[in-house]
mmCIF file of C-alpha atoms in Angstrom:
data_model
loop_
_atom_site.group_PDB
_atom_site.id
_atom_site.type_symbol
_atom_site.label_atom_id
_atom_site.label_comp_id
_atom_site.label_asym_id
_atom_site.label_seq_id
_atom_site.Cartn_x
_atom_site.Cartn_y
_atom_site.Cartn_z
ATOM 1 C CA GLN O 1 -167.047 -81.065 -85.627
ATOM 2 C CA VAL O 2 -167.661 -84.352 -87.380
ATOM 3 C CA GLN O 3 -170.098 -84.670 -90.251
ATOM 4 C CA LEU O 4 -171.632 -88.042 -91.089
ATOM 5 C CA VAL O 5 -173.393 -89.054 -94.294
ATOM 6 C CA GLU O 6 -175.050 -92.454 -94.653
ATOM 7 C CA SER O 7 -175.775 -94.216 -97.921
ATOM 8 C CA GLY O 8 -176.654 -97.642 -99.244
ATOM 9 C CA GLY O 9 -180.211 -98.035 -98.045
ATOM 10 C CA GLY O 10 -182.987 -99.336 -100.247
ATOM 11 C CA LEU O 11 -185.630 -101.982 -100.786
ATOM 12 C CA VAL O 12 -184.602 -105.615 -100.404
ATOM 13 C CA GLN O 13 -186.462 -108.899 -100.181
ATOM 14 C CA PRO O 14 -186.452 -110.966 -96.996
ATOM 15 C CA GLY O 15 -183.273 -113.009 -96.830
ATOM 16 C CA GLY O 16 -181.392 -110.483 -98.900
ATOM 17 C CA SER O 17 -178.379 -108.312 -98.102
ATOM 18 C CA LEU O 18 -177.449 -104.648 -98.053
ATOM 19 C CA ARG O 19 -174.308 -102.770 -97.119
ATOM 20 C CA LEU O 20 -174.685 -99.371 -95.533
ATOM 21 C CA SER O 21 -171.868 -96.863 -95.655
ATOM 22 C CA CYS O 22 -171.136 -93.888 -93.433
ATOM 23 C CA ALA O 23 -168.716 -91.235 -94.669
ATOM 24 C CA ALA O 24 -167.120 -89.211 -91.889
ATOM 25 C CA SER O 25 -165.485 -85.837 -92.395
ATOM 26 C CA GLY O 26 -164.158 -83.106 -90.174
ATOM 27 C CA ARG O 27 -162.431 -83.660 -86.863
ATOM 28 C CA THR O 28 -162.564 -87.455 -86.654
ATOM 29 C CA SER O 29 -159.447 -87.813 -84.495
ATOM 30 C CA ASN O 30 -161.475 -87.262 -81.313
ATOM 31 C CA VAL O 31 -163.975 -89.991 -82.117
ATOM 32 C CA TYR O 32 -163.603 -93.136 -80.010
ATOM 33 C CA ASN O 33 -166.428 -95.322 -81.336
ATOM 34 C CA TRP O 34 -168.729 -95.365 -84.301
ATOM 35 C CA GLY O 35 -172.217 -96.718 -83.964
ATOM 36 C CA TRP O 36 -175.236 -97.683 -86.022
ATOM 37 C CA PHE O 37 -178.742 -97.183 -84.704
ATOM 38 C CA ARG O 38 -182.122 -97.694 -86.325
ATOM 39 C CA GLN O 39 -185.624 -96.350 -85.887
ATOM 40 C CA ALA O 40 -188.724 -98.068 -87.163
ATOM 41 C CA PRO O 41 -192.024 -96.171 -87.579
ATOM 42 C CA GLY O 42 -193.664 -95.588 -84.224
ATOM 43 C CA LYS O 43 -190.733 -97.019 -82.286
ATOM 44 C CA GLU O 44 -187.819 -95.695 -80.303
ATOM 45 C CA ARG O 45 -184.413 -95.428 -81.906
ATOM 46 C CA GLU O 46 -182.422 -98.520 -80.977
ATOM 47 C CA PHE O 47 -178.802 -99.573 -80.938
ATOM 48 C CA VAL O 48 -177.611 -101.908 -83.683
ATOM 49 C CA ALA O 49 -173.818 -102.115 -83.595
ATOM 50 C CA ALA O 50 -170.671 -100.212 -82.646
ATOM 51 C CA ILE O 51 -166.971 -100.367 -83.444
ATOM 52 C CA THR O 52 -163.936 -98.842 -81.801
ATOM 53 C CA TRP O 53 -162.043 -96.640 -84.213
ATOM 54 C CA SER O 54 -158.567 -97.658 -83.085
ATOM 55 C CA THR O 55 -158.851 -101.355 -82.191
ATOM 56 C CA GLY O 56 -161.777 -102.526 -84.309
ATOM 57 C CA ASN O 57 -163.492 -104.072 -81.292
ATOM 58 C CA THR O 58 -167.207 -104.511 -81.910
ATOM 59 C CA ASP O 59 -170.495 -104.665 -80.057
ATOM 60 C CA TYR O 60 -173.830 -105.898 -81.435
ATOM 61 C CA ALA O 61 -177.438 -105.904 -80.393
ATOM 62 C CA ASP O 62 -178.719 -109.443 -79.852
ATOM 63 C CA SER O 63 -181.304 -108.972 -82.603
ATOM 64 C CA VAL O 64 -178.627 -108.595 -85.293
ATOM 65 C CA LYS O 65 -175.762 -110.679 -83.927
ATOM 66 C CA GLY O 66 -174.643 -113.221 -86.504
ATOM 67 C CA ARG O 67 -176.418 -111.403 -89.345
ATOM 68 C CA PHE O 68 -174.895 -107.913 -89.348
ATOM 69 C CA THR O 69 -171.226 -106.950 -89.414
ATOM 70 C CA ILE O 70 -169.830 -103.517 -88.620
ATOM 71 C CA SER O 71 -166.442 -102.522 -90.006
ATOM 72 C CA ARG O 72 -164.363 -99.419 -90.595
ATOM 73 C CA ASP O 73 -161.736 -98.160 -92.992
ATOM 74 C CA ASN O 74 -159.605 -95.704 -91.067
ATOM 75 C CA ALA O 75 -157.733 -94.474 -94.123
ATOM 76 C CA LYS O 76 -160.967 -93.545 -95.882
ATOM 77 C CA ASN O 77 -162.860 -92.387 -92.771
ATOM 78 C CA MET O 78 -165.627 -94.831 -93.595
ATOM 79 C CA VAL O 79 -167.812 -97.048 -91.420
ATOM 80 C CA TYR O 80 -169.862 -99.885 -92.877
ATOM 81 C CA LEU O 81 -172.740 -102.076 -91.827
ATOM 82 C CA GLN O 82 -173.059 -105.304 -93.797
ATOM 83 C CA MET O 83 -176.563 -106.665 -93.302
ATOM 84 C CA ASN O 84 -177.319 -110.261 -94.294
ATOM 85 C CA SER O 85 -180.372 -112.474 -93.879
ATOM 86 C CA LEU O 86 -182.552 -109.398 -93.658
ATOM 87 C CA ARG O 87 -186.008 -109.691 -92.120
ATOM 88 C CA PRO O 88 -189.085 -107.469 -92.402
ATOM 89 C CA GLU O 89 -188.509 -106.387 -88.800
ATOM 90 C CA ASP O 90 -185.166 -104.871 -89.863
ATOM 91 C CA THR O 91 -187.120 -102.216 -91.768
ATOM 92 C CA ALA O 92 -186.134 -98.832 -90.352
ATOM 93 C CA VAL O 93 -184.176 -95.668 -90.915
ATOM 94 C CA TYR O 94 -180.551 -96.462 -90.091
ATOM 95 C CA TYR O 95 -178.336 -93.811 -88.530
ATOM 96 C CA CYS O 96 -174.590 -93.564 -88.169
ATOM 97 C CA ALA O 97 -173.285 -91.900 -85.006
ATOM 98 C CA ALA O 98 -169.981 -90.814 -83.460
ATOM 99 C CA ARG O 99 -169.074 -91.335 -79.809
ATOM 100 C CA TYR O 100 -166.359 -89.325 -78.091
ATOM 101 C CA GLY O 101 -166.417 -91.092 -74.750
ATOM 102 C CA VAL O 102 -164.310 -94.127 -73.933
ATOM 103 C CA GLY O 103 -165.942 -97.544 -74.073
ATOM 104 C CA PHE O 104 -169.043 -98.808 -75.789
ATOM 105 C CA SER O 105 -172.474 -97.287 -75.327
ATOM 106 C CA ARG O 106 -175.835 -98.568 -76.499
ATOM 107 C CA LYS O 107 -177.636 -95.359 -75.567
ATOM 108 C CA GLN O 108 -178.418 -92.489 -77.907
ATOM 109 C CA ASP O 109 -177.086 -89.920 -75.448
ATOM 110 C CA GLY O 110 -173.715 -91.667 -75.546
ATOM 111 C CA TYR O 111 -173.195 -90.324 -79.062
ATOM 112 C CA GLY O 112 -172.488 -86.725 -79.939
ATOM 113 C CA ARG O 113 -172.901 -86.567 -83.705
ATOM 114 C CA TRP O 114 -175.446 -88.143 -86.021
ATOM 115 C CA GLY O 115 -176.009 -88.554 -89.712
ATOM 116 C CA GLN O 116 -179.293 -87.866 -91.464
ATOM 117 C CA GLY O 117 -180.193 -91.549 -91.842
ATOM 118 C CA THR O 118 -180.848 -93.918 -94.716
ATOM 119 C CA GLN O 119 -184.030 -95.918 -95.231
ATOM 120 C CA VAL O 120 -183.902 -99.718 -95.312
ATOM 121 C CA THR O 121 -187.069 -101.548 -96.298
ATOM 122 C CA VAL O 122 -187.273 -105.330 -96.204
ATOM 123 C CA SER O 123 -190.343 -106.539 -98.046
ATOM 124 C CA SER O 124 -191.428 -109.003 -100.685
#
């Protein structure tokens, strides 16, 4: 099984930046994609970004395209989410997830393992 631990969340002012990290351990060789999701209070969990472990191909939600960048470091088993130009509506708990199936998925049930989440708050 894969274990995921997110870090890097915090409080940031609008327009600011944060970099989230996701440390993966365990049997990562079966993972095809890594994804980031977020869940704001009272809302459904939503897709943010995904990256293919082997090729580095990426997929982004329209709401973050051009502001967020997902990356991975295969040697360190790390996945990152660089978030720039943050807005109050980006406030949420951010989750890292592992997908075993081929191809990208923007649905929660497309991912088999989840981290515990890290809180991001964008406020002045």
